[in-house]
Coordinates of C-alpha atoms in Angstrom, one line a residue:
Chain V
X982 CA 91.6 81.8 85.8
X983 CA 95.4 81.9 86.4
X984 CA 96.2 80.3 89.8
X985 CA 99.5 81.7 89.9
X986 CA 97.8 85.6 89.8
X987 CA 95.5 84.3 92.7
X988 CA 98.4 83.4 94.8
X989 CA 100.6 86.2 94.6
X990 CA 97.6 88.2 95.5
X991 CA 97.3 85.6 98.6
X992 CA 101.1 85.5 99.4
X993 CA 101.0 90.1 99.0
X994 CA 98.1 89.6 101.7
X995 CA 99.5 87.1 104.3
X996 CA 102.7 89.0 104.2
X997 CA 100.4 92.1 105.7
X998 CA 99.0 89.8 108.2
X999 CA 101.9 88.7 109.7
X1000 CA 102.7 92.4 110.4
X1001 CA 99.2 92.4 112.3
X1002 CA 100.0 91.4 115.8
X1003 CA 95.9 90.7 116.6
X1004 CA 95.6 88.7 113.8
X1005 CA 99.1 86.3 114.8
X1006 CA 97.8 86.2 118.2
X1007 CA 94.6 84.7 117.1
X1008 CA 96.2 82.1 114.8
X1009 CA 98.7 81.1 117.3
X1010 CA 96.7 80.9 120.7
X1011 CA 93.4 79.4 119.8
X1012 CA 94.9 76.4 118.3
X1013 CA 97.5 76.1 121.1
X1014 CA 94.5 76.9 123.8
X1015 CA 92.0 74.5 121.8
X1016 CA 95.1 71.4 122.1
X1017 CA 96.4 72.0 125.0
X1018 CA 93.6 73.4 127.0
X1019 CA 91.2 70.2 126.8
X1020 CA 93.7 68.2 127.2
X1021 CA 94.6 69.8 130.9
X1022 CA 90.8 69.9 131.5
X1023 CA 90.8 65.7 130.6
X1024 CA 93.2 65.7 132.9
X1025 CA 91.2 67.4 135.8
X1026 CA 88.2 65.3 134.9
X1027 CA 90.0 61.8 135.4
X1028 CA 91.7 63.1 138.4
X1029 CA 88.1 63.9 139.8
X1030 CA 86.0 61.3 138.5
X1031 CA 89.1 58.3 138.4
X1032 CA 89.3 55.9 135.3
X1033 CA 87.4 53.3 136.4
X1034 CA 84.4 53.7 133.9
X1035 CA 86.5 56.4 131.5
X1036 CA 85.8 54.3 128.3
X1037 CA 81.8 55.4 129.0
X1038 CA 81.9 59.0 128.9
X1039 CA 85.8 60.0 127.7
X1040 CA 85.2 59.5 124.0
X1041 CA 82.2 61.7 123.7
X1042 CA 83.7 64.0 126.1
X1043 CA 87.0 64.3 123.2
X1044 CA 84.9 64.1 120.3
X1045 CA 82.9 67.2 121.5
X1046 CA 86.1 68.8 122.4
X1047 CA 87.4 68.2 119.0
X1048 CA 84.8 69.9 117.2
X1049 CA 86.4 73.0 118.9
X1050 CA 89.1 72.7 115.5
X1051 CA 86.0 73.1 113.6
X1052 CA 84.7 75.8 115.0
X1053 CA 88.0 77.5 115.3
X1054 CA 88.2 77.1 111.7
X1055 CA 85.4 79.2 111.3
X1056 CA 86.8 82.0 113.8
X1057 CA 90.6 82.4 112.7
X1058 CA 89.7 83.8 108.8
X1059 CA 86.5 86.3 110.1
X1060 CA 89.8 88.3 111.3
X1061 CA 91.9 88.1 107.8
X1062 CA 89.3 88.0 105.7
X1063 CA 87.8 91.3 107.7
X1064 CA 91.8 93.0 107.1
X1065 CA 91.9 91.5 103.6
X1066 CA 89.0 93.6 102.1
X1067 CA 87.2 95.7 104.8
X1068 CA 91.4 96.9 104.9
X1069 CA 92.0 97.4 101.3
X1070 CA 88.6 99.3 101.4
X1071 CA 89.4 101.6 104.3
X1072 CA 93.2 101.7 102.9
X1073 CA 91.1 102.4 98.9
X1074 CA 93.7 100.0 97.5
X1075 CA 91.3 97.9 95.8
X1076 CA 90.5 100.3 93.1
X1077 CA 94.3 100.0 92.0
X1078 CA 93.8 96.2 92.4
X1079 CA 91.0 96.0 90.5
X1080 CA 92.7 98.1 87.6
X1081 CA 95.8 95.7 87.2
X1082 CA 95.2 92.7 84.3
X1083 CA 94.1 90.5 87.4
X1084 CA 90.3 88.6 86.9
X1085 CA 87.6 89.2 89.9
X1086 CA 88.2 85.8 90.3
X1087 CA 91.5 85.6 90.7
X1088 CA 91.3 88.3 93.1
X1089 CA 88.4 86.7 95.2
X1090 CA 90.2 83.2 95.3
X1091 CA 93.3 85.5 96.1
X1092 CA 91.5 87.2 99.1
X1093 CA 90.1 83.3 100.1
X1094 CA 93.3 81.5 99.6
X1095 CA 95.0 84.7 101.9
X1096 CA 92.4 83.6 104.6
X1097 CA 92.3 80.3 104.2
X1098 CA 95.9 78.8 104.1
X1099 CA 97.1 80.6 107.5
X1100 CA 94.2 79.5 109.1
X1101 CA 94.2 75.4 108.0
X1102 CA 97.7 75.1 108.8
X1103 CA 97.3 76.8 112.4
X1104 CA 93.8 73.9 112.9
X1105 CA 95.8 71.0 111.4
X1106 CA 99.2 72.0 113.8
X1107 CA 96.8 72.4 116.4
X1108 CA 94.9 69.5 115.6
X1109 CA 98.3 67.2 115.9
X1110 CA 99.2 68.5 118.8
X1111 CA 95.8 68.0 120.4
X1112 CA 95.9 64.1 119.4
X1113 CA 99.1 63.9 120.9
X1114 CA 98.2 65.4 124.2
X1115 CA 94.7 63.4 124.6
X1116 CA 96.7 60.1 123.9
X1117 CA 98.9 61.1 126.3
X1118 CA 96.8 61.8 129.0
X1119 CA 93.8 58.6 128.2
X1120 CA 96.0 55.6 127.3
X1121 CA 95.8 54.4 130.4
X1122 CA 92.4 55.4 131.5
X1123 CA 90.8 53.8 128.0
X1124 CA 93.6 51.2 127.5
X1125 CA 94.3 52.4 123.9
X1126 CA 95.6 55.3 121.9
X1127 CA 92.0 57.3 120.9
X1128 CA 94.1 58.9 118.0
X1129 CA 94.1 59.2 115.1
X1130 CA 90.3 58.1 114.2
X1131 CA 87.7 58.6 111.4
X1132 CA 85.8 61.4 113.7
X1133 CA 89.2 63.6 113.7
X1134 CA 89.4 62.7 110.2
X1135 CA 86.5 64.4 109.2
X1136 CA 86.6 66.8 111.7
X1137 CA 89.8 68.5 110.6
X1138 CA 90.1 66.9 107.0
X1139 CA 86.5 67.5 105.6
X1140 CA 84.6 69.4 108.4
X1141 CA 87.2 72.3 109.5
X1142 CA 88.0 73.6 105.9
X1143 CA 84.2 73.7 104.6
X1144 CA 83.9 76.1 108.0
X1145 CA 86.6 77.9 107.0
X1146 CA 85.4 78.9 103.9
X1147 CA 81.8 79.4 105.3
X1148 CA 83.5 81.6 107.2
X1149 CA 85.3 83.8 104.6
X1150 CA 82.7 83.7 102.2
X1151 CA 80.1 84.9 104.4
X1152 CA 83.0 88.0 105.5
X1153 CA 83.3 89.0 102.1
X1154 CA 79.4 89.4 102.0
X1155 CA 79.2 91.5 105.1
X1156 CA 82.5 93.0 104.0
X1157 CA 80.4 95.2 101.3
X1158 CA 78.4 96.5 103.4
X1159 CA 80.3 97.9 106.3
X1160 CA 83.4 100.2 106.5
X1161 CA 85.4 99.6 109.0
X1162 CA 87.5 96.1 110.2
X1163 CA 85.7 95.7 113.6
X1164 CA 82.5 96.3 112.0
X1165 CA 83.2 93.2 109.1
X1166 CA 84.3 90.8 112.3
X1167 CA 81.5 91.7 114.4
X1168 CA 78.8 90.9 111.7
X1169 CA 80.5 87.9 111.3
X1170 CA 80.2 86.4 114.6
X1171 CA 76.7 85.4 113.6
X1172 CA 78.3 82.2 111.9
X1173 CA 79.1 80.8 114.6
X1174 CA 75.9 80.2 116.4
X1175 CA 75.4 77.2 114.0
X1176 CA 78.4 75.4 115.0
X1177 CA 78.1 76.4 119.2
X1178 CA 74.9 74.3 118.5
X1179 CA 76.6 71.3 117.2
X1180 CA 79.4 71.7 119.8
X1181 CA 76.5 71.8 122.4
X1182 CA 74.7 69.1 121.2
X1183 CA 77.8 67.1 121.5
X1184 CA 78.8 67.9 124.8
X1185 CA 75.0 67.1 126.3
X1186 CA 75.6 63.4 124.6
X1187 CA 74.3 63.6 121.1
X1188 CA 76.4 61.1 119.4
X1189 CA 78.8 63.2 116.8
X1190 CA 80.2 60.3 115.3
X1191 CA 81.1 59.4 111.6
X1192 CA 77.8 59.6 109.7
X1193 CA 76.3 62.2 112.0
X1194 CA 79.7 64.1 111.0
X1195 CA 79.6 62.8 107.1
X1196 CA 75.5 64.9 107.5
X1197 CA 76.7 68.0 108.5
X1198 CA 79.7 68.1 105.9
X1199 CA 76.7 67.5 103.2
X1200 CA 75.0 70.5 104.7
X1201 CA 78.2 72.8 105.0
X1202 CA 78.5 71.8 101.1
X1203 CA 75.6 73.0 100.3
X1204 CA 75.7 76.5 102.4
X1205 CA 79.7 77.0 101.2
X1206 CA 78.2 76.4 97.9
X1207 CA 75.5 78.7 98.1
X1208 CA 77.5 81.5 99.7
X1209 CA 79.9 81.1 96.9
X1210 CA 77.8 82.5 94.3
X1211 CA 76.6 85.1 96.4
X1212 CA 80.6 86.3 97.6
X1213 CA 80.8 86.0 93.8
X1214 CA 78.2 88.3 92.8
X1215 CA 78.9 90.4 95.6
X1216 CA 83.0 90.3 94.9
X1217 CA 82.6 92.2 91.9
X1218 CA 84.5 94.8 90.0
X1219 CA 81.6 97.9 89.1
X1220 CA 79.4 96.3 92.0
X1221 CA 82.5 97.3 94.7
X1222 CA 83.2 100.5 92.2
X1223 CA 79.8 101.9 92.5
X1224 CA 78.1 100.2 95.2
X1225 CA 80.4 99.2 98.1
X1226 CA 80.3 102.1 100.7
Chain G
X1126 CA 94.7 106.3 71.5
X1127 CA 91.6 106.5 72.1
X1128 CA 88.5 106.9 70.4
X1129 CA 84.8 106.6 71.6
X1130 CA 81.5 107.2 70.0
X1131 CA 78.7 108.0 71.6
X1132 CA 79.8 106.2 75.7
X1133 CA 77.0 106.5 78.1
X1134 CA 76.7 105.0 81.4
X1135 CA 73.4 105.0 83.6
X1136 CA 72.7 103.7 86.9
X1137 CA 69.4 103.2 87.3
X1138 CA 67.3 105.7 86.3
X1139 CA 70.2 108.8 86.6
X1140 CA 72.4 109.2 82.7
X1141 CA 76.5 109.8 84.4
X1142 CA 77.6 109.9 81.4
X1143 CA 75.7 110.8 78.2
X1144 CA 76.6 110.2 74.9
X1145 CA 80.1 110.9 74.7
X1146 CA 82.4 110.9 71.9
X1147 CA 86.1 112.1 71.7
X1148 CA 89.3 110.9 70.2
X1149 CA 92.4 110.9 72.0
X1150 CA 95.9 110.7 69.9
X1151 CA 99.3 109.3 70.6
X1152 CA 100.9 111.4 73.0
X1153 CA 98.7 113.7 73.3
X1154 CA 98.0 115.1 77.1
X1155 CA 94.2 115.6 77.0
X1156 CA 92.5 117.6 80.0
X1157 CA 89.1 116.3 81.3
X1158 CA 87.5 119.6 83.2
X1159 CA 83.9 119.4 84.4
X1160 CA 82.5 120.2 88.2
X1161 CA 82.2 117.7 91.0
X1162 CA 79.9 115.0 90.0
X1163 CA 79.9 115.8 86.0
X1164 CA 80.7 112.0 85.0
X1165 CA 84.7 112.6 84.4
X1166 CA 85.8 109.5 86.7
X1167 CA 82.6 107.4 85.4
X1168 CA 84.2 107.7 82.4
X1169 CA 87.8 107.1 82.8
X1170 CA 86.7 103.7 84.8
X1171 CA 84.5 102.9 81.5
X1172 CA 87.6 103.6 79.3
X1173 CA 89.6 101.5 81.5
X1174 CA 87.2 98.9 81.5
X1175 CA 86.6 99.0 85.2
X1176 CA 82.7 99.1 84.9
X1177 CA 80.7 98.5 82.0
X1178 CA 79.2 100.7 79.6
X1179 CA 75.7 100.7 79.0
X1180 CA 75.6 102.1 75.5
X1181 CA 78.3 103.9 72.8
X1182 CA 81.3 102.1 71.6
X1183 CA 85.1 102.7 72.1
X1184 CA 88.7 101.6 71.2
X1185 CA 91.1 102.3 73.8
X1186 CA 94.6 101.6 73.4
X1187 CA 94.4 99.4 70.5
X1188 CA 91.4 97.0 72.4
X1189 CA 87.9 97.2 71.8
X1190 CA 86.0 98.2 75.5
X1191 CA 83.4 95.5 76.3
X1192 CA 85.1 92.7 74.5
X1193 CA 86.0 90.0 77.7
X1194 CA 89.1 88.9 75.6
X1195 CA 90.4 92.6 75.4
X1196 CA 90.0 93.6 78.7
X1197 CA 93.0 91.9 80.4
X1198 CA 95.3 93.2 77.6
X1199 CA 93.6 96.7 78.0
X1200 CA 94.4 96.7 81.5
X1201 CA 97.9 95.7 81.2
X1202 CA 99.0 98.6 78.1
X1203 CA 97.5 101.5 80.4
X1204 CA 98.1 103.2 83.7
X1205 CA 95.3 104.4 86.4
X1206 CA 96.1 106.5 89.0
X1207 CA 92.9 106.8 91.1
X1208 CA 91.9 110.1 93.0
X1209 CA 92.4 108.2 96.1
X1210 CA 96.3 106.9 96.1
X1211 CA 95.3 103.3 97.7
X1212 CA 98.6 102.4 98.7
X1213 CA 99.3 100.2 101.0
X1214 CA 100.6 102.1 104.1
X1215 CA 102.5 99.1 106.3
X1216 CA 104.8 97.8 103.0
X1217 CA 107.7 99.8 101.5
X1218 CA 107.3 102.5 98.3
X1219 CA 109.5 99.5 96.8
X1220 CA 107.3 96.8 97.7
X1221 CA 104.0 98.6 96.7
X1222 CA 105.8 99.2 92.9
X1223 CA 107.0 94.9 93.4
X1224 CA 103.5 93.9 94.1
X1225 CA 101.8 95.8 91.3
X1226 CA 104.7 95.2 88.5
X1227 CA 104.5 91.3 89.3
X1228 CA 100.7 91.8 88.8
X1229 CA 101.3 92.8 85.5
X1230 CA 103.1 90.4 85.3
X1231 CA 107.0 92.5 84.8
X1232 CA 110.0 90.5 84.0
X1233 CA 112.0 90.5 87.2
X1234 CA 115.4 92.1 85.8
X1235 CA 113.0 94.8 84.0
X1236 CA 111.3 95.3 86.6
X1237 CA 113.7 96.0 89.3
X1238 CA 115.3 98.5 86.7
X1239 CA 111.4 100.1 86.4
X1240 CA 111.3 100.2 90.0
X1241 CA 115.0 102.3 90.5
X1242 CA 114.5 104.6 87.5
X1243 CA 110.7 105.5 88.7
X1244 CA 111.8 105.7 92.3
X1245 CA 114.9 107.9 91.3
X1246 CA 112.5 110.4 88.9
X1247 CA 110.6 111.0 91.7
X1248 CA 113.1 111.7 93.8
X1249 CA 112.1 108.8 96.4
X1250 CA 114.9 106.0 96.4
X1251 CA 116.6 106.9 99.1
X1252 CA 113.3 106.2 101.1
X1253 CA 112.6 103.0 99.0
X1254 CA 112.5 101.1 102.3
X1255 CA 110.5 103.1 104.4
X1256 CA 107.0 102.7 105.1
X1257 CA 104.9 104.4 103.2
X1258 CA 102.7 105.1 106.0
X1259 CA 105.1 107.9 107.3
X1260 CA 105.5 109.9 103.7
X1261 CA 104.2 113.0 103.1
X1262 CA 100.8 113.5 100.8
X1263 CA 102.9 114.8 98.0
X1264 CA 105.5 111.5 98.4
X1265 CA 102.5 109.4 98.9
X1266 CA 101.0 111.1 95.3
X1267 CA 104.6 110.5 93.5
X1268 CA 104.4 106.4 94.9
X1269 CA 101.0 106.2 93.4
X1270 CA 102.1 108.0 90.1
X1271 CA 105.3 106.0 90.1
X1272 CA 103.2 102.4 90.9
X1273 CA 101.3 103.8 87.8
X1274 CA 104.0 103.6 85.6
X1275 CA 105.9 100.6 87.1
X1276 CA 104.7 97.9 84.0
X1277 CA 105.7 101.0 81.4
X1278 CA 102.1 101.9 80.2
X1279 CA 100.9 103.5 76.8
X1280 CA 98.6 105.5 78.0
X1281 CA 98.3 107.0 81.6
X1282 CA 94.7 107.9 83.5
X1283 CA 95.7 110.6 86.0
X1284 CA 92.3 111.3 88.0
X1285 CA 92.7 114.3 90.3
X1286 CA 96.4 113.8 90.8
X1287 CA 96.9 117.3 92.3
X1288 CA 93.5 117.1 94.5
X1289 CA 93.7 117.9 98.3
X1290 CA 97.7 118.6 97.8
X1291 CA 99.1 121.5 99.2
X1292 CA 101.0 123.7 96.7
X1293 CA 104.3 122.7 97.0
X1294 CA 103.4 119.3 97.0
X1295 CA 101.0 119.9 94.1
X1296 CA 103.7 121.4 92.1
X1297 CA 105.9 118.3 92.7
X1298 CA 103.3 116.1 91.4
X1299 CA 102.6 118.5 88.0
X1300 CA 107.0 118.5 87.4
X1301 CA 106.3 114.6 87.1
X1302 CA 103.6 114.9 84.5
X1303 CA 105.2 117.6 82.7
X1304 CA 108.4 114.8 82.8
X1305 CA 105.9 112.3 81.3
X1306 CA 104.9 114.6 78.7
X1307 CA 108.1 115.6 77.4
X1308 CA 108.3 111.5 77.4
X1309 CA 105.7 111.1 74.7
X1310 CA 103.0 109.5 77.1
X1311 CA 99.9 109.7 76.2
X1312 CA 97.8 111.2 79.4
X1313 CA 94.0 111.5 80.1
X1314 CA 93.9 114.0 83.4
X1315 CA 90.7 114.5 84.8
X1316 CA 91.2 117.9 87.1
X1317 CA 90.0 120.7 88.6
X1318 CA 92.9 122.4 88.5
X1319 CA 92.3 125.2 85.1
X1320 CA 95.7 126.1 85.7
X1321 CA 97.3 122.8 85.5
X1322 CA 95.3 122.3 82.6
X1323 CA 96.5 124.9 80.8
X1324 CA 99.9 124.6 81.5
X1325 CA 100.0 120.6 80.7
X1326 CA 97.4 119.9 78.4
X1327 CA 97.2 119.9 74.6
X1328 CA 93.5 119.8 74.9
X1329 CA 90.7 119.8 76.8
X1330 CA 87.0 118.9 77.1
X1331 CA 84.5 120.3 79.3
X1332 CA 82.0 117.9 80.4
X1333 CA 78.8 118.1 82.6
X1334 CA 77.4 114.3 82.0
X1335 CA 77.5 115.3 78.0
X1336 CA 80.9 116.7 76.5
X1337 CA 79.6 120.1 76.2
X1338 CA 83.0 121.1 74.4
X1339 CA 86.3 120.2 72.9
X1340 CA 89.2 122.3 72.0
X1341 CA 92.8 123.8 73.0
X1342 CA 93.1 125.7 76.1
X1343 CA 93.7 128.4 73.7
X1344 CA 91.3 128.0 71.4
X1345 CA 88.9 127.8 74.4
X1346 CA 90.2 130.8 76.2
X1347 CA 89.8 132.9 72.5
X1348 CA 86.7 131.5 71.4
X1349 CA 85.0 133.0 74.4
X1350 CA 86.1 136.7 74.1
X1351 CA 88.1 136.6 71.5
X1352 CA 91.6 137.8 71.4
X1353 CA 92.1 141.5 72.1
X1354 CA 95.1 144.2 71.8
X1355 CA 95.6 146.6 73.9
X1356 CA 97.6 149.7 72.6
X1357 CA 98.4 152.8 75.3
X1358 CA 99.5 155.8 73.5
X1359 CA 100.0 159.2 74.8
X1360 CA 96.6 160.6 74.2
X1361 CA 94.0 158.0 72.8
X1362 CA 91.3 160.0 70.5
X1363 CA 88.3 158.9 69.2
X1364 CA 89.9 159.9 65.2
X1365 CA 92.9 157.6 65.7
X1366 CA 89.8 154.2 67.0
X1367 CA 88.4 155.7 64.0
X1368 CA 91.2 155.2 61.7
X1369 CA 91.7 151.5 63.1
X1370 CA 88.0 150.7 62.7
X1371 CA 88.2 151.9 59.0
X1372 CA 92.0 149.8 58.1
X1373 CA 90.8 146.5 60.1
X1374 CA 86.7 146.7 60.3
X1375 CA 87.5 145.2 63.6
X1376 CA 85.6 146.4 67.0
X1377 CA 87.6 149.4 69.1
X1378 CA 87.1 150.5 72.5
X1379 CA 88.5 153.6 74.1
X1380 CA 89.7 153.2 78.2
X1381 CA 91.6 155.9 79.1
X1382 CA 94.8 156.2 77.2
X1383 CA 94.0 152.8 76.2
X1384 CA 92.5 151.4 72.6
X1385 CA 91.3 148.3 72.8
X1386 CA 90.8 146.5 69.7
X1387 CA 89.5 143.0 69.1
X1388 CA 91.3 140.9 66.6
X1389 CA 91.1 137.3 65.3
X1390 CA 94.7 136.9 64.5
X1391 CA 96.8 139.1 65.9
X1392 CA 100.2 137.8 64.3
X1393 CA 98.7 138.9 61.3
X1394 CA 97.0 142.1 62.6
X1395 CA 99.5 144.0 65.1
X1396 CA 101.3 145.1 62.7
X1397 CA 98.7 146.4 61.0
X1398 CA 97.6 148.6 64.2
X1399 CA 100.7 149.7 64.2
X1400 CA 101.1 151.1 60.9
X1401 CA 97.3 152.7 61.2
X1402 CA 98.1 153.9 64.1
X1403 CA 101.2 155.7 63.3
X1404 CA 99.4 156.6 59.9
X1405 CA 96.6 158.6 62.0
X1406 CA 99.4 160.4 63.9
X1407 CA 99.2 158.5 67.4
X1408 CA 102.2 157.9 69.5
X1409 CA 102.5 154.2 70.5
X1410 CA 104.1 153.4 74.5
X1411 CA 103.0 150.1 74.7
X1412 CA 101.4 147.3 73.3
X1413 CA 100.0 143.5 75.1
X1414 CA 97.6 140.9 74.6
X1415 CA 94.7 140.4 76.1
X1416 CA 92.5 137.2 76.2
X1417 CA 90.1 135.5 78.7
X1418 CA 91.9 132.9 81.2
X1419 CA 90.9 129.2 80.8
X1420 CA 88.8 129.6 83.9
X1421 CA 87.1 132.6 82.6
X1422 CA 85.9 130.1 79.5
X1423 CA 85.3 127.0 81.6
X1424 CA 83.3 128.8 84.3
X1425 CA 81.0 130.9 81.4
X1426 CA 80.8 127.3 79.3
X1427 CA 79.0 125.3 82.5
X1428 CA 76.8 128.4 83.5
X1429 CA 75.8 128.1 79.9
X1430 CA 75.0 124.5 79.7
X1431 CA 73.3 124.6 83.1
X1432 CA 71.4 127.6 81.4
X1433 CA 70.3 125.8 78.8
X1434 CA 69.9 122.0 80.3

């Protein structure tokens, strides 16, 4: 597989995007809503509740927030992953794709890497501007700076790009089976109900801290893993020739 | 250019393409005819190595189809121009041509120079920058062709290019492929349209899932009625058919002041009429050809085979 082939096909894609006002929106303002947002709403909670036992319920509290970069990560490429093929489908420009000397592979990664390196560096600019903000606003409360930590680490690091690519690979799956862009995002909404769960369970006190974190990574392995050999045998040349409606 | 033996393709239980064998030379233009769902763009995607055959063998611009280690280098010596244009609408008609030349991987000085010369031949570089979501069908077509041709293929697969274009736009697109033929470039057309395939194409081969036949438009348009000559004369009588019949031994009909007679070469056997003719005291005011149009033959060759099938 030539790398090189995969990114131009990536670099022809993003520069569509950014032509896409929806899809810029999205990458811009859930980041900037995600760091900015909680860190207001810390803000109102310490102005309501005072600082006097802050270290007992603040770090939870961020951690849970901060799994909202996760979960973002899984939101932002449904949309460019949904233009990237559910597009070139309803545009029919993947048959003239798929006729240049250019691999499936090299295609698919092409497609993933089109998805996948707007939306990290939107979560990892977001992500810095969100430590930034909650240090800000809890030194004083806690009596330390809260970032950078192990739990972001992972979070954005480890925990954010295996989402992301959950993400995409499970919109190229649904991407073969529907025919138009709203369609594609819509089915892929389902993926998020896994990680709501987790951002439940950490806001009603279940503990999300390094080895609970280091679990779920192991289980996102496996499913990105697994959804890579079906977005594989799915992403193929005579399968999206003859089958792909 | 292309030769394959015996190229089937089935999906499931249902044979798209059965058995078929043809051979294709350098330069040649060569006319795929057959009705809606006949197997034509089945094949071209197999000769392309888009999909996979399921049995038969074939050699397609020097690589051998099926081989993994051919199939890149297939891809990059030939053109395909799909029946849908898939361009894409919010880039330029020069970025679309960019994007598929640096897929093939184009030197950038050639293929800037590609990108000018195809844009000027079809009459588009003046609107090089525009989107080409607000061209016309028929500029749209001439983009496609053009993105076609950006990497300088040996061999060109042109499927439908004149479908679902209004005339004048159709004839735009057929001056491009009559450009590429005087070129030398070597062209499988898949069409519908018997005109166009008479006018561009050195061959032609009917198909309806098998190749059902093989030949020249003209030799397809003659075999099926053969040629005849029509000779008016002041008063046709049945002693001057009579004196034809007897100098040729060919078949002669009487219409009105019109002898019809069928011949199998007529540079050969005009003249001939006209001497016998003359000899049997007629007086000649006119003399034409007359042979069956390639539609004529194409429609009476698939009522056959659905006859017989």
């Amino acid at each position: 597989m030539r790398l090189s082939q995969a990114w131009l096909i990536a670099r022809h894609d993003i520069g569509i995007f950014r032509t896409k006002r929806g899809i810029l929106a999205g990458l811009v303002a859930l980041p900037l809503g995600v760091s900015v947002g909680f860190p207001a709403l810390i803000v109102y909670i310490l102005d309501q509740h005072g600082s006097a036992d802050a270290g007992s319920y603040l770090p939870g509290l961020i951690d849970a927030f901060g799994f909202w970069f996760v979960i973002g990560a899984a939101m932002l490429p449904t949309a460019i992953a949904a233009y990237g093929i559910v597009g070139e489908k309803v545009e029919r420009s993947l048959e003239p794709l798929l006729s240049t000397p250019s691999t499936d592979s090299e295609i698919l990664l092409g497609k993933v890497l089109a998805a996948f390196v707007p939306t990290m560096i939107a979560i990892w600019a977001g992500s810095v501007l969100y430590q930034v903000l909650v240090d800000a606003v809890t030194r004083s409360a806690l009596g330390y700076l809260y970032y950078p930590n192990l739990e972001i680490v992972l979070l954005v690091f480890v925990l954010a790009p295996l989402a992301a690519l959950y993400a995409i690979e499970f919109s190229i799956v649904v991407s073969a089976r529907v025919t138009d862009v709203r369609s594609g995002q819509q089915y892929s909404g389902i993926i998020f109900l896994p990680l709501i769960f987790l951002y439940i369970a950490g806001e009603i006190g279940y503990n999300l801290d390094p080895t609970v974190l280091a679990y779920i990574a192991l289980v996102f392995v496996a499913v990105v893993v697994g959804l890579f050999a079906v977005s594989r045998k799915t992403f193929h040349r005579e399968e999206i020739l003859t089958r792909w409606k | 250019m292309i030769h394959a033996v015996n190229l089937t393709k089935q999906f499931g239980p249902v044979t798209a393409v059965d058995r078929v064998s043809l051979d294709v030379a350098d330069g040649e233009v060569f006319g795929f005819l057959g009705p809606n769902g006949a197997g034509k763009t089945t094949t071209v995607r197999m000769l392309a190595s888009l999909i996979s055959r399921t049995s038969g063998s074939a050699e397609v611009a020097g690589c051998e189809l099926g081989k993994e280690s051919d199939e890149l280098r297939l891809r990059s010596r030939i053109g395909v121009l799909p029946e849908n244009v898939g361009l894409y609408e919010a880039t330029s008609a020069y970025q679309n041509l960019e994007y598929f030349g640096r897929l093939h991987r184009v030197e950038a000085g050639t293929l800037r120079a590609n990108i000018e010369r195809l844009l000027r031949m079809m009459d588009l570089w003046e609107r090089r920058d525009a989107p080409v979501a607000t061209f016309s069908k028929g500029m749209k077509q001439k983009v496609a062709l053009a993105r076609t041709l950006v990497h300088d293929p040996i061999l060109l697969f042109l499927d439908e290019p004149t479908a679902n274009l209004d005339p004048e736009a159709a004839k735009m697109v057929r001056d491009v492929i009559l450009e590429l033929k005087k070129e030398r470039r070597t062209i499988f057309l898949n069409t519908h349209q018997l005109d166009e395939a008479q006018r561009i194409c050195d061959r032609v081969g009917i198909l309806r899932t098998r190749l059902i036949t093989i030949g020249s438009p003209d030799a397809l348009r003659t075999g099926l009625s053969g040629v005849r000559t029509v000779v008016r004369l002041d008063r046709a009588s049945e002693s001057v058919a009579q004196a034809l019949r007897d100098r040729l031994h060919v078949p002669v009909e009487i219409d009105g002041d019109r002898l019809i007679v069928s011949v199998r070469d007529p540079d050969r056997q005009n003249p001939e009429i006209v001497e016998a003719v003359v000899a049997a005291g007629g007086r000649i005011r006119e003399m034409s050809q007359l042979s069956a149009s390639l539609e004529d033959a194409y429609l009476k060759i698939v009522r056959d085979a659905e006859a017989s099938s």
